[in-house]
Amino acid sequence: MGPIIKSLAIAAATTLALASPVFAEGNLAANGTNLPELKIDTEKLAFSETEYQLETGKYYRLDITSDGGEEMALVFPELVRNSWINQIVVNDLEVKAGGLYSLEFDDGGTFNISFVPVRPGEYDFWVPGYENKGLKGKFIVK
């Protein structure tokens, strides 16, 4: 085998080795990270957190709570489109969501959402009609 053919064979073998699929082992939904609670203060029109730093492929749990002073919906469609949603829990009742646009609070209470971001990017969350009054934040996924 000549030196050029050897070089091509080594390059082809290296390319195939690097292009091989990578498989995750274990349960991604086990031992997730609890994020700081997102509280909606309807009187002050403020979120307790306005930015979350996340990583793709990590499992997160987030409690989202409203004080119930006013009916509001929290919207975060881009994060949902770029994440795997395991479940949403309300009063110990689980919802397995195939799609999600917003969480609406008619009264005070807490939603718990469990998810894995799968695509990096910056994804806004907000309360429609109140974005310019302070009820806007961002998920930054790396």
A tleap script that builds the chain and sets N, CA, C and O, in Angstrom:
source leaprc.protein.ff14SB
mol = sequence {
  NMET GLY PRO ILE ILE LYS SER LEU ALA ILE
  ALA ALA ALA THR THR LEU ALA LEU ALA SER
  PRO VAL PHE ALA GLU GLY ASN LEU ALA ALA
  ASN GLY THR ASN LEU PRO GLU LEU LYS ILE
  ASP THR GLU LYS LEU ALA PHE SER GLU THR
  GLU TYR GLN LEU GLU THR GLY LYS TYR TYR
  ARG LEU ASP ILE THR SER ASP GLY GLY GLU
  GLU MET ALA LEU VAL PHE PRO GLU LEU VAL
  ARG ASN SER TRP ILE ASN GLN ILE VAL VAL
  ASN ASP LEU GLU VAL LYS ALA GLY GLY LEU
  TYR SER LEU GLU PHE ASP ASP GLY GLY THR
  PHE ASN ILE SER PHE VAL PRO VAL ARG PRO
  GLY GLU TYR ASP PHE TRP VAL PRO GLY TYR
  GLU ASN LYS GLY LEU LYS GLY LYS PHE ILE
  VAL CLYS
}
set mol.1.N position { 0.859 -1.172 0.000 }
set mol.1.CA position { 0.000 0.000 0.000 }
set mol.1.C position { 0.907 1.236 0.000 }
set mol.1.O position { 1.797 1.365 0.841 }
set mol.2.N position { 0.668 2.142 -0.956 }
set mol.2.CA position { 1.491 3.337 -1.070 }
set mol.2.C position { 1.173 4.356 0.022 }
set mol.2.O position { 0.137 4.257 0.680 }
set mol.3.N position { 2.062 5.338 0.217 }
set mol.3.CA position { 1.870 6.336 1.276 }
set mol.3.C position { 0.603 7.185 1.090 }
set mol.3.O position { -0.021 7.588 2.072 }
set mol.4.N position { 0.226 7.454 -0.151 }
set mol.4.CA position { -0.980 8.256 -0.389 }
set mol.4.C position { -2.217 7.456 0.002 }
set mol.4.O position { -3.129 7.992 0.630 }
set mol.5.N position { -2.253 6.193 -0.362 }
set mol.5.CA position { -3.407 5.353 -0.020 }
set mol.5.C position { -3.486 5.160 1.485 }
set mol.5.O position { -4.580 5.163 2.049 }
set mol.6.N position { -2.331 4.989 2.155 }
set mol.6.CA position { -2.321 4.864 3.619 }
set mol.6.C position { -2.885 6.130 4.257 }
set mol.6.O position { -3.685 6.052 5.190 }
set mol.7.N position { -2.476 7.283 3.765 }
set mol.7.CA position { -2.967 8.554 4.312 }
set mol.7.C position { -4.472 8.692 4.119 }
set mol.7.O position { -5.186 9.137 5.017 }
set mol.8.N position { -4.944 8.303 2.931 }
set mol.8.CA position { -6.383 8.367 2.672 }
set mol.8.C position { -7.150 7.390 3.562 }
set mol.8.O position { -8.232 7.721 4.047 }
set mol.9.N position { -6.613 6.211 3.779 }
set mol.9.CA position { -7.257 5.212 4.639 }
set mol.9.C position { -7.334 5.706 6.076 }
set mol.9.O position { -8.357 5.541 6.741 }
set mol.10.N position { -6.256 6.309 6.552 }
set mol.10.CA position { -6.244 6.845 7.927 }
set mol.10.C position { -7.238 7.998 8.046 }
set mol.10.O position { -7.968 8.092 9.033 }
set mol.11.N position { -7.265 8.871 7.044 }
set mol.11.CA position { -8.213 9.996 7.068 }
set mol.11.C position { -9.647 9.492 7.047 }
set mol.11.O position { -10.493 10.010 7.775 }
set mol.12.N position { -9.934 8.484 6.217 }
set mol.12.CA position { -11.294 7.932 6.153 }
set mol.12.C position { -11.680 7.279 7.469 }
set mol.12.O position { -12.805 7.463 7.935 }
set mol.13.N position { -10.772 6.517 8.084 }
set mol.13.CA position { -11.061 5.868 9.363 }
set mol.13.C position { -11.292 6.898 10.458 }
set mol.13.O position { -12.183 6.732 11.290 }
set mol.14.N position { -10.500 7.955 10.461 }
set mol.14.CA position { -10.661 9.022 11.459 }
set mol.14.C position { -12.000 9.723 11.270 }
set mol.14.O position { -12.696 9.999 12.247 }
set mol.15.N position { -12.367 10.013 10.029 }
set mol.15.CA position { -13.652 10.660 9.745 }
set mol.15.C position { -14.815 9.795 10.200 }
set mol.15.O position { -15.767 10.297 10.797 }
set mol.16.N position { -14.744 8.493 9.923 }
set mol.16.CA position { -15.823 7.594 10.351 }
set mol.16.C position { -15.909 7.512 11.865 }
set mol.16.O position { -17.007 7.478 12.422 }
set mol.17.N position { -14.770 7.481 12.535 }
set mol.17.CA position { -14.773 7.399 14.000 }
set mol.17.C position { -15.378 8.658 14.605 }
set mol.17.O position { -16.142 8.584 15.567 }
set mol.18.N position { -15.035 9.817 14.039 }
set mol.18.CA position { -15.567 11.076 14.569 }
set mol.18.C position { -17.026 11.275 14.215 }
set mol.18.O position { -17.736 11.977 14.935 }
set mol.19.N position { -17.496 10.682 13.132 }
set mol.19.CA position { -18.874 10.859 12.685 }
set mol.19.C position { -19.821 9.830 13.297 }
set mol.19.O position { -21.026 9.881 13.051 }
set mol.20.N position { -19.299 8.907 14.081 }
set mol.20.CA position { -20.151 7.885 14.686 }
set mol.20.C position { -21.152 8.534 15.626 }
set mol.20.O position { -20.818 9.510 16.297 }
set mol.21.N position { -22.369 8.015 15.690 }
set mol.21.CA position { -23.366 8.604 16.582 }
set mol.21.C position { -22.960 8.434 18.045 }
set mol.21.O position { -22.317 7.456 18.428 }
set mol.22.N position { -23.353 9.410 18.836 }
set mol.22.CA position { -23.094 9.370 20.266 }
set mol.22.C position { -24.420 9.121 20.965 }
set mol.22.O position { -25.405 9.806 20.691 }
set mol.23.N position { -24.454 8.159 21.854 }
set mol.23.CA position { -25.674 7.819 22.555 }
set mol.23.C position { -25.524 8.162 24.033 }
set mol.23.O position { -24.504 7.853 24.649 }
set mol.24.N position { -26.545 8.800 24.594 }
set mol.24.CA position { -26.549 9.107 26.020 }
set mol.24.C position { -26.933 7.856 26.790 }
set mol.24.O position { -27.769 7.066 26.352 }
set mol.25.N position { -26.316 7.694 27.926 }
set mol.25.CA position { -26.669 6.575 28.784 }
set mol.25.C position { -27.322 7.120 30.032 }
set mol.25.O position { -27.006 8.221 30.482 }
set mol.26.N position { -28.229 6.351 30.586 }
set mol.26.CA position { -28.881 6.749 31.821 }
set mol.26.C position { -30.180 7.488 31.579 }
set mol.26.O position { -30.638 7.623 30.444 }
set mol.27.N position { -30.754 7.956 32.647 }
set mol.27.CA position { -32.055 8.605 32.624 }
set mol.27.C position { -31.865 10.115 32.760 }
set mol.27.O position { -31.519 10.605 33.835 }
set mol.28.N position { -32.090 10.850 31.670 }
set mol.28.CA position { -31.943 12.304 31.715 }
set mol.28.C position { -32.904 12.952 32.698 }
set mol.28.O position { -32.612 14.021 33.235 }
set mol.29.N position { -34.048 12.318 32.942 }
set mol.29.CA position { -35.074 12.914 33.798 }
set mol.29.C position { -34.880 12.581 35.274 }
set mol.29.O position { -35.747 12.886 36.093 }
set mol.30.N position { -33.760 11.964 35.622 }
set mol.30.CA position { -33.488 11.659 37.029 }
set mol.30.C position { -32.558 12.731 37.603 }
set mol.30.O position { -31.692 13.261 36.907 }
set mol.31.N position { -32.753 13.026 38.852 }
set mol.31.CA position { -31.876 13.964 39.569 }
set mol.31.C position { -31.734 15.302 38.850 }
set mol.31.O position { -30.621 15.780 38.632 }
set mol.32.N position { -32.847 15.893 38.491 }
set mol.32.CA position { -32.832 17.179 37.808 }
set mol.32.C position { -32.398 18.316 38.709 }
set mol.32.O position { -32.308 18.171 39.928 }
set mol.33.N position { -32.135 19.443 38.087 }
set mol.33.CA position { -31.728 20.650 38.792 }
set mol.33.C position { -32.961 21.499 39.074 }
set mol.33.O position { -33.730 21.803 38.162 }
set mol.34.N position { -33.151 21.880 40.328 }
set mol.34.CA position { -34.232 22.794 40.697 }
set mol.34.C position { -33.762 24.217 40.448 }
set mol.34.O position { -32.773 24.663 41.030 }
set mol.35.N position { -34.466 24.920 39.591 }
set mol.35.CA position { -34.142 26.319 39.303 }
set mol.35.C position { -34.764 27.216 40.371 }
set mol.35.O position { -35.728 26.818 41.024 }
set mol.36.N position { -34.224 28.419 40.556 }
set mol.36.CA position { -34.866 29.360 41.481 }
set mol.36.C position { -36.307 29.623 41.040 }
set mol.36.O position { -36.578 29.804 39.853 }
set mol.37.N position { -37.213 29.641 41.994 }
set mol.37.CA position { -38.636 29.832 41.703 }
set mol.37.C position { -38.867 31.158 40.984 }
set mol.37.O position { -38.275 32.180 41.330 }
set mol.38.N position { -39.729 31.123 39.992 }
set mol.38.CA position { -40.146 32.332 39.285 }
set mol.38.C position { -41.460 32.788 39.903 }
set mol.38.O position { -42.495 32.147 39.718 }
set mol.39.N position { -41.417 33.903 40.645 }
set mol.39.CA position { -42.613 34.443 41.297 }
set mol.39.C position { -43.086 35.656 40.514 }
set mol.39.O position { -42.297 36.516 40.123 }
set mol.40.N position { -44.401 35.702 40.297 }
set mol.40.CA position { -45.011 36.841 39.612 }
set mol.40.C position { -45.694 37.698 40.667 }
set mol.40.O position { -46.663 37.269 41.294 }
set mol.41.N position { -45.186 38.907 40.860 }
set mol.41.CA position { -45.772 39.856 41.808 }
set mol.41.C position { -46.679 40.789 41.002 }
set mol.41.O position { -46.200 41.685 40.306 }
set mol.42.N position { -47.994 40.568 41.104 }
set mol.42.CA position { -48.937 41.336 40.286 }
set mol.42.C position { -49.113 42.768 40.784 }
set mol.42.O position { -49.536 43.637 40.021 }
set mol.43.N position { -48.797 43.023 42.036 }
set mol.43.CA position { -48.926 44.385 42.571 }
set mol.43.C position { -47.764 45.260 42.109 }
set mol.43.O position { -47.974 46.387 41.662 }
set mol.44.N position { -46.546 44.746 42.216 }
set mol.44.CA position { -45.359 45.501 41.811 }
set mol.44.C position { -45.045 45.333 40.329 }
set mol.44.O position { -44.160 46.007 39.802 }
set mol.45.N position { -45.768 44.432 39.649 }
set mol.45.CA position { -45.507 44.085 38.258 }
set mol.45.C position { -44.027 43.735 38.066 }
set mol.45.O position { -43.302 44.377 37.306 }
set mol.46.N position { -43.610 42.684 38.792 }
set mol.46.CA position { -42.214 42.265 38.754 }
set mol.46.C position { -42.110 40.749 38.838 }
set mol.46.O position { -42.952 40.081 39.438 }
set mol.47.N position { -41.052 40.223 38.220 }
set mol.47.CA position { -40.675 38.831 38.372 }
set mol.47.C position { -39.581 38.735 39.434 }
set mol.47.O position { -38.775 39.654 39.580 }
set mol.48.N position { -39.552 37.645 40.162 }
set mol.48.CA position { -38.472 37.428 41.125 }
set mol.48.C position { -37.163 37.112 40.405 }
set mol.48.O position { -36.085 37.374 40.938 }
set mol.49.N position { -37.246 36.559 39.216 }
set mol.49.CA position { -36.070 36.228 38.395 }
set mol.49.C position { -36.350 36.740 36.982 }
set mol.49.O position { -37.459 36.586 36.471 }
set mol.50.N position { -35.354 37.341 36.362 }
set mol.50.CA position { -35.545 37.804 34.987 }
set mol.50.C position { -34.602 37.111 34.006 }
set mol.50.O position { -34.672 37.347 32.800 }
set mol.51.N position { -33.714 36.248 34.530 }
set mol.51.CA position { -32.817 35.523 33.643 }
set mol.51.C position { -32.454 34.176 34.252 }
set mol.51.O position { -32.140 34.067 35.437 }
set mol.52.N position { -32.507 33.162 33.407 }
set mol.52.CA position { -32.100 31.811 33.795 }
set mol.52.C position { -31.022 31.342 32.829 }
set mol.52.O position { -31.182 31.452 31.614 }
set mol.53.N position { -29.927 30.820 33.365 }
set mol.53.CA position { -28.847 30.250 32.567 }
set mol.53.C position { -29.022 28.733 32.555 }
set mol.53.O position { -29.002 28.101 33.611 }
set mol.54.N position { -29.190 28.152 31.383 }
set mol.54.CA position { -29.444 26.722 31.244 }
set mol.54.C position { -28.447 26.104 30.272 }
set mol.54.O position { -27.757 26.808 29.536 }
set mol.55.N position { -28.385 24.767 30.282 }
set mol.55.CA position { -27.545 24.028 29.340 }
set mol.55.C position { -28.400 23.015 28.607 }
set mol.55.O position { -29.319 22.434 29.185 }
set mol.56.N position { -28.098 22.802 27.336 }
set mol.56.CA position { -28.815 21.777 26.583 }
set mol.56.C position { -28.524 20.414 27.207 }
set mol.56.O position { -27.432 20.160 27.715 }
set mol.57.N position { -29.525 19.554 27.154 }
set mol.57.CA position { -29.347 18.187 27.623 }
set mol.57.C position { -29.427 18.000 29.125 }
set mol.57.O position { -29.301 16.870 29.598 }
set mol.58.N position { -29.631 19.058 29.892 }
set mol.58.CA position { -29.778 18.936 31.345 }
set mol.58.C position { -31.259 19.017 31.716 }
set mol.58.O position { -32.033 19.748 31.098 }
set mol.59.N position { -31.625 18.263 32.724 }
set mol.59.CA position { -33.015 18.195 33.186 }
set mol.59.C position { -33.239 19.255 34.262 }
set mol.59.O position { -32.481 19.336 35.228 }
set mol.60.N position { -34.285 20.069 34.091 }
set mol.60.CA position { -34.595 21.152 35.025 }
set mol.60.C position { -36.027 21.047 35.529 }
set mol.60.O position { -36.912 20.532 34.846 }
set mol.61.N position { -36.229 21.552 36.743 }
set mol.61.CA position { -37.566 21.715 37.321 }
set mol.61.C position { -37.700 23.175 37.736 }
set mol.61.O position { -36.813 23.742 38.373 }
set mol.62.N position { -38.834 23.772 37.359 }
set mol.62.CA position { -39.065 25.188 37.651 }
set mol.62.C position { -40.458 25.371 38.225 }
set mol.62.O position { -41.448 24.993 37.599 }
set mol.63.N position { -40.538 25.951 39.417 }
set mol.63.CA position { -41.814 26.358 40.000 }
set mol.63.C position { -42.108 27.777 39.540 }
set mol.63.O position { -41.263 28.666 39.651 }
set mol.64.N position { -43.313 27.978 39.023 }
set mol.64.CA position { -43.762 29.296 38.577 }
set mol.64.C position { -45.000 29.632 39.399 }
set mol.64.O position { -46.010 28.931 39.326 }
set mol.65.N position { -44.917 30.710 40.183 }
set mol.65.CA position { -45.962 31.043 41.145 }
set mol.65.C position { -46.470 32.461 40.919 }
set mol.65.O position { -45.693 33.387 40.689 }
set mol.66.N position { -47.789 32.610 40.989 }
set mol.66.CA position { -48.401 33.935 40.942 }
set mol.66.C position { -49.094 34.187 42.278 }
set mol.66.O position { -49.635 33.271 42.897 }
set mol.67.N position { -49.067 35.447 42.711 }
set mol.67.CA position { -49.747 35.794 43.961 }
set mol.67.C position { -51.258 35.884 43.787 }
set mol.67.O position { -51.987 35.972 44.775 }
set mol.68.N position { -51.738 35.863 42.546 }
set mol.68.CA position { -53.175 35.838 42.286 }
set mol.68.C position { -53.870 37.173 42.371 }
set mol.68.O position { -55.099 37.232 42.346 }
set mol.69.N position { -53.103 38.259 42.471 }
set mol.69.CA position { -53.723 39.578 42.557 }
set mol.69.C position { -54.428 40.001 41.288 }
set mol.69.O position { -55.328 40.839 41.312 }
set mol.70.N position { -54.013 39.417 40.186 }
set mol.70.CA position { -54.623 39.742 38.895 }
set mol.70.C position { -54.484 38.519 37.995 }
set mol.70.O position { -53.505 37.780 38.094 }
set mol.71.N position { -55.458 38.306 37.121 }
set mol.71.CA position { -55.391 37.196 36.185 }
set mol.71.C position { -54.319 37.493 35.139 }
set mol.71.O position { -54.344 38.536 34.485 }
set mol.72.N position { -53.377 36.558 34.992 }
set mol.72.CA position { -52.267 36.753 34.056 }
set mol.72.C position { -51.869 35.433 33.442 }
set mol.72.O position { -52.083 34.367 34.019 }
set mol.73.N position { -51.278 35.522 32.246 }
set mol.73.CA position { -50.719 34.343 31.586 }
set mol.73.C position { -49.223 34.568 31.401 }
set mol.73.O position { -48.801 35.659 31.018 }
set mol.74.N position { -48.431 33.555 31.668 }
set mol.74.CA position { -47.001 33.594 31.411 }
set mol.74.C position { -46.757 32.860 30.099 }
set mol.74.O position { -47.176 31.715 29.927 }
set mol.75.N position { -46.074 33.533 29.176 }
set mol.75.CA position { -45.870 33.007 27.832 }
set mol.75.C position { -44.379 32.755 27.618 }
set mol.75.O position { -43.547 33.602 27.944 }
set mol.76.N position { -44.048 31.584 27.068 }
set mol.76.CA position { -42.650 31.246 26.771 }
set mol.76.C position { -42.585 30.224 25.629 }
set mol.76.O position { -42.003 29.152 25.794 }
set mol.77.N position { -43.180 30.550 24.468 }
set mol.77.CA position { -43.324 29.561 23.394 }
set mol.77.C position { -42.018 29.078 22.773 }
set mol.77.O position { -41.928 27.909 22.398 }
set mol.78.N position { -41.017 29.920 22.652 }
set mol.78.CA position { -39.768 29.501 22.007 }
set mol.78.C position { -38.999 28.498 22.865 }
set mol.78.O position { -38.404 27.560 22.334 }
set mol.79.N position { -39.006 28.688 24.182 }
set mol.79.CA position { -38.343 27.699 25.047 }
set mol.79.C position { -39.046 26.355 24.915 }
set mol.79.O position { -38.391 25.316 24.830 }
set mol.80.N position { -40.369 26.368 24.897 }
set mol.80.CA position { -41.136 25.129 24.797 }
set mol.80.C position { -40.840 24.422 23.471 }
set mol.80.O position { -40.675 23.203 23.442 }
set mol.81.N position { -40.774 25.180 22.384 }
set mol.81.CA position { -40.498 24.573 21.074 }
set mol.81.C position { -39.098 23.978 21.001 }
set mol.81.O position { -38.836 23.105 20.174 }
set mol.82.N position { -38.207 24.438 21.851 }
set mol.82.CA position { -36.827 23.983 21.827 }
set mol.82.C position { -36.448 23.179 23.059 }
set mol.82.O position { -35.279 23.129 23.439 }
set mol.83.N position { -37.442 22.545 23.686 }
set mol.83.CA position { -37.220 21.724 24.872 }
set mol.83.C position { -38.097 20.484 24.810 }
set mol.83.O position { -39.120 20.461 24.126 }
set mol.84.N position { -37.688 19.482 25.519 }
set mol.84.CA position { -38.536 18.316 25.766 }
set mol.84.C position { -39.218 18.582 27.100 }
set mol.84.O position { -38.544 18.769 28.112 }
set mol.85.N position { -40.550 18.601 27.112 }
set mol.85.CA position { -41.320 18.846 28.330 }
set mol.85.C position { -41.708 17.492 28.905 }
set mol.85.O position { -42.423 16.723 28.264 }
set mol.86.N position { -41.242 17.203 30.101 }
set mol.86.CA position { -41.584 15.938 30.743 }
set mol.86.C position { -42.996 16.004 31.298 }
set mol.86.O position { -43.838 15.164 30.982 }
set mol.87.N position { -43.251 17.014 32.131 }
set mol.87.CA position { -44.569 17.133 32.737 }
set mol.87.C position { -44.762 18.525 33.318 }
set mol.87.O position { -43.814 19.282 33.521 }
set mol.88.N position { -46.036 18.832 33.579 }
set mol.88.CA position { -46.428 20.033 34.305 }
set mol.88.C position { -47.284 19.542 35.461 }
set mol.88.O position { -48.193 18.733 35.271 }
set mol.89.N position { -46.993 20.032 36.658 }
set mol.89.CA position { -47.715 19.576 37.844 }
set mol.89.C position { -48.430 20.760 38.473 }
set mol.89.O position { -47.843 21.823 38.676 }
set mol.90.N position { -49.723 20.559 38.781 }
set mol.90.CA position { -50.530 21.548 39.483 }
set mol.90.C position { -51.277 20.812 40.580 }
set mol.90.O position { -52.027 19.878 40.296 }
set mol.91.N position { -51.086 21.216 41.830 }
set mol.91.CA position { -51.763 20.572 42.967 }
set mol.91.C position { -51.621 19.051 42.933 }
set mol.91.O position { -52.600 18.326 43.109 }
set mol.92.N position { -50.405 18.577 42.708 }
set mol.92.CA position { -50.097 17.144 42.653 }
set mol.92.C position { -50.805 16.410 41.525 }
set mol.92.O position { -50.896 15.183 41.550 }
set mol.93.N position { -51.309 17.144 40.533 }
set mol.93.CA position { -51.902 16.543 39.345 }
set mol.93.C position { -50.945 16.800 38.182 }
set mol.93.O position { -50.540 17.937 37.944 }
set mol.94.N position { -50.587 15.736 37.459 }
set mol.94.CA position { -49.605 15.845 36.392 }
set mol.94.C position { -50.262 15.969 35.022 }
set mol.94.O position { -51.260 15.311 34.729 }
set mol.95.N position { -49.679 16.824 34.198 }
set mol.95.CA position { -50.095 16.976 32.813 }
set mol.95.C position { -48.892 16.613 31.953 }
set mol.95.O position { -47.812 17.176 32.129 }
set mol.96.N position { -49.069 15.683 31.032 }
set mol.96.CA position { -48.028 15.335 30.066 }
set mol.96.C position { -48.355 16.123 28.802 }
set mol.96.O position { -49.303 15.804 28.085 }
set mol.97.N position { -47.564 17.146 28.542 }
set mol.97.CA position { -47.882 18.089 27.474 }
set mol.97.C position { -47.152 17.746 26.182 }
set mol.97.O position { -45.936 17.553 26.180 }
set mol.98.N position { -47.894 17.672 25.091 }
set mol.98.CA position { -47.300 17.511 23.779 }
set mol.98.C position { -46.982 18.865 23.173 }
set mol.98.O position { -46.146 18.964 22.275 }
set mol.99.N position { -47.628 19.886 23.647 }
set mol.99.CA position { -47.409 21.251 23.194 }
set mol.99.C position { -47.891 22.206 24.269 }
set mol.99.O position { -48.778 21.877 25.056 }
set mol.100.N position { -47.307 23.374 24.296 }
set mol.100.CA position { -47.625 24.321 25.352 }
set mol.100.C position { -47.331 25.715 24.823 }
set mol.100.O position { -46.313 25.934 24.167 }
set mol.101.N position { -48.216 26.651 25.107 }
set mol.101.CA position { -47.971 28.031 24.711 }
set mol.101.C position { -47.820 28.938 25.928 }
set mol.101.O position { -46.932 29.790 25.972 }
set mol.102.N position { -48.701 28.745 26.922 }
set mol.102.CA position { -48.629 29.605 28.102 }
set mol.102.C position { -49.215 28.892 29.304 }
set mol.102.O position { -49.886 27.867 29.177 }
set mol.103.N position { -48.948 29.455 30.475 }
set mol.103.CA position { -49.560 29.012 31.726 }
set mol.103.C position { -50.403 30.162 32.232 }
set mol.103.O position { -49.893 31.269 32.400 }
set mol.104.N position { -51.683 29.928 32.480 }
set mol.104.CA position { -52.572 31.008 32.894 }
set mol.104.C position { -52.939 30.862 34.358 }
set mol.104.O position { -53.320 29.789 34.824 }
set mol.105.N position { -52.814 31.963 35.061 }
set mol.105.CA position { -53.176 32.024 36.475 }
set mol.105.C position { -54.479 32.803 36.614 }
set mol.105.O position { -54.499 34.012 36.384 }
set mol.106.N position { -55.569 32.129 36.987 }
set mol.106.CA position { -56.823 32.805 37.287 }
set mol.106.C position { -56.847 33.220 38.755 }
set mol.106.O position { -57.534 34.169 39.130 }
set mol.107.N position { -56.097 32.505 39.571 }
set mol.107.CA position { -55.925 32.768 41.004 }
set mol.107.C position { -54.465 32.529 41.341 }
set mol.107.O position { -53.664 32.163 40.480 }
set mol.108.N position { -54.133 32.739 42.606 }
set mol.108.CA position { -52.787 32.440 43.055 }
set mol.108.C position { -52.542 30.939 43.008 }
set mol.108.O position { -53.467 30.144 43.177 }
set mol.109.N position { -51.313 30.564 42.781 }
set mol.109.CA position { -50.975 29.150 42.750 }
set mol.109.C position { -49.634 28.929 42.088 }
set mol.109.O position { -48.956 29.874 41.683 }
set mol.110.N position { -49.257 27.650 41.983 }
set mol.110.CA position { -47.946 27.283 41.457 }
set mol.110.C position { -48.075 26.194 40.403 }
set mol.110.O position { -48.783 25.205 40.594 }
set mol.111.N position { -47.392 26.388 39.303 }
set mol.111.CA position { -47.168 25.359 38.299 }
set mol.111.C position { -45.742 24.869 38.497 }
set mol.111.O position { -44.850 25.672 38.772 }
set mol.112.N position { -45.510 23.575 38.363 }
set mol.112.CA position { -44.156 23.038 38.343 }
set mol.112.C position { -43.961 22.422 36.969 }
set mol.112.O position { -44.706 21.528 36.567 }
set mol.113.N position { -42.959 22.904 36.252 }
set mol.113.CA position { -42.689 22.388 34.913 }
set mol.113.C position { -41.323 21.713 34.918 }
set mol.113.O position { -40.351 22.261 35.436 }
set mol.114.N position { -41.259 20.513 34.335 }
set mol.114.CA position { -40.021 19.738 34.244 }
set mol.114.C position { -39.670 19.607 32.768 }
set mol.114.O position { -40.501 19.198 31.958 }
set mol.115.N position { -38.415 19.963 32.417 }
set mol.115.CA position { -38.063 20.020 30.999 }
set mol.115.C position { -36.566 19.854 30.772 }
set mol.115.O position { -35.759 19.998 31.691 }
set mol.116.N position { -36.217 19.547 29.526 }
set mol.116.CA position { -34.831 19.443 29.078 }
set mol.116.C position { -34.682 20.312 27.832 }
set mol.116.O position { -35.265 19.990 26.796 }
set mol.117.N position { -33.920 21.405 27.900 }
set mol.117.CA position { -33.680 22.198 26.691 }
set mol.117.C position { -32.835 21.383 25.706 }
set mol.117.O position { -31.869 20.733 26.104 }
set mol.118.N position { -33.199 21.420 24.431 }
set mol.118.CA position { -32.477 20.629 23.442 }
set mol.118.C position { -31.770 21.485 22.391 }
set mol.118.O position { -30.988 20.960 21.598 }
set mol.119.N position { -32.030 22.783 22.372 }
set mol.119.CA position { -31.388 23.656 21.386 }
set mol.119.C position { -30.917 24.933 22.072 }
set mol.119.O position { -31.682 25.570 22.796 }
set mol.120.N position { -29.646 25.311 21.842 }
set mol.120.CA position { -29.162 26.560 22.440 }
set mol.120.C position { -29.849 27.780 21.839 }
set mol.120.O position { -30.315 27.755 20.699 }
set mol.121.N position { -29.900 28.838 22.625 }
set mol.121.CA position { -30.477 30.095 22.147 }
set mol.121.C position { -30.942 30.936 23.319 }
set mol.121.O position { -30.801 30.545 24.478 }
set mol.122.N position { -31.491 32.084 23.006 }
set mol.122.CA position { -32.072 32.973 24.014 }
set mol.122.C position { -33.570 33.009 23.785 }
set mol.122.O position { -34.038 33.336 22.695 }
set mol.123.N position { -34.324 32.667 24.837 }
set mol.123.CA position { -35.770 32.521 24.731 }
set mol.123.C position { -36.460 33.401 25.766 }
set mol.123.O position { -36.268 33.228 26.970 }
set mol.124.N position { -37.261 34.343 25.287 }
set mol.124.CA position { -37.970 35.269 26.174 }
set mol.124.C position { -39.150 34.600 26.856 }
set mol.124.O position { -39.754 33.669 26.324 }
set mol.125.N position { -39.466 35.096 28.048 }
set mol.125.CA position { -40.742 34.792 28.702 }
set mol.125.C position { -41.331 36.114 29.141 }
set mol.125.O position { -40.599 37.046 29.475 }
set mol.126.N position { -42.675 36.203 29.140 }
set mol.126.CA position { -43.325 37.466 29.447 }
set mol.126.C position { -44.788 37.256 29.776 }
set mol.126.O position { -45.352 36.182 29.564 }
set mol.127.N position { -45.389 38.322 30.303 }
set mol.127.CA position { -46.834 38.377 30.510 }
set mol.127.C position { -47.371 39.343 29.460 }
set mol.127.O position { -47.046 40.530 29.494 }
set mol.128.N position { -48.196 38.847 28.518 }
set mol.128.CA position { -48.698 39.709 27.452 }
set mol.128.C position { -49.377 40.976 28.000 }
set mol.128.O position { -50.204 40.925 28.910 }
set mol.129.N position { -48.989 42.110 27.407 }
set mol.129.CA position { -49.534 43.394 27.826 }
set mol.129.C position { -48.745 44.054 28.948 }
set mol.129.O position { -48.973 45.222 29.262 }
set mol.130.N position { -47.813 43.311 29.560 }
set mol.130.CA position { -47.040 43.846 30.688 }
set mol.130.C position { -45.532 43.772 30.439 }
set mol.130.O position { -44.741 44.019 31.349 }
set mol.131.N position { -45.136 43.437 29.221 }
set mol.131.CA position { -43.715 43.296 28.917 }
set mol.131.C position { -42.940 44.578 29.205 }
set mol.131.O position { -41.848 44.534 29.772 }
set mol.132.N position { -43.502 45.709 28.817 }
set mol.132.CA position { -42.820 46.995 28.992 }
set mol.132.C position { -42.963 47.565 30.394 }
set mol.132.O position { -42.427 48.632 30.693 }
set mol.133.N position { -43.689 46.852 31.259 }
set mol.133.CA position { -43.871 47.308 32.634 }
set mol.133.C position { -43.051 46.469 33.611 }
set mol.133.O position { -43.186 46.621 34.826 }
set mol.134.N position { -42.203 45.585 33.085 }
set mol.134.CA position { -41.322 44.808 33.956 }
set mol.134.C position { -41.542 43.316 33.960 }
set mol.134.O position { -40.746 42.584 34.548 }
set mol.135.N position { -42.589 42.842 33.326 }
set mol.135.CA position { -42.865 41.402 33.356 }
set mol.135.C position { -42.347 40.744 32.076 }
set mol.135.O position { -43.104 40.274 31.226 }
set mol.136.N position { -41.011 40.738 31.988 }
set mol.136.CA position { -40.323 40.111 30.864 }
set mol.136.C position { -38.997 39.573 31.367 }
set mol.136.O position { -38.324 40.200 32.186 }
set mol.137.N position { -38.628 38.390 30.859 }
set mol.137.CA position { -37.351 37.794 31.229 }
set mol.137.C position { -36.827 36.937 30.101 }
set mol.137.O position { -37.380 36.932 29.002 }
set mol.138.N position { -35.733 36.195 30.382 }
set mol.138.CA position { -35.071 35.447 29.327 }
set mol.138.C position { -34.466 34.158 29.873 }
set mol.138.O position { -33.877 34.135 30.954 }
set mol.139.N position { -34.625 33.091 29.099 }
set mol.139.CA position { -33.907 31.844 29.323 }
set mol.139.C position { -32.733 31.854 28.340 }
set mol.139.O position { -32.933 31.997 27.134 }
set mol.140.N position { -31.528 31.704 28.848 }
set mol.140.CA position { -30.341 31.635 27.987 }
set mol.140.C position { -29.851 30.195 28.057 }
set mol.140.O position { -29.416 29.720 29.107 }
set mol.141.N position { -29.928 29.508 26.917 }
set mol.141.CA position { -29.557 28.095 26.847 }
set mol.141.C position { -28.256 27.975 26.064 }
set mol.141.O position { -28.160 28.407 24.916 }
set mol.142.N position { -27.259 27.379 26.710 }
set mol.142.CA position { -25.943 27.186 26.060 }
set mol.142.C position { -25.727 25.731 25.763 }
set mol.142.O position { -24.687 25.360 25.220 }
savepdb mol mol.pdb
quit
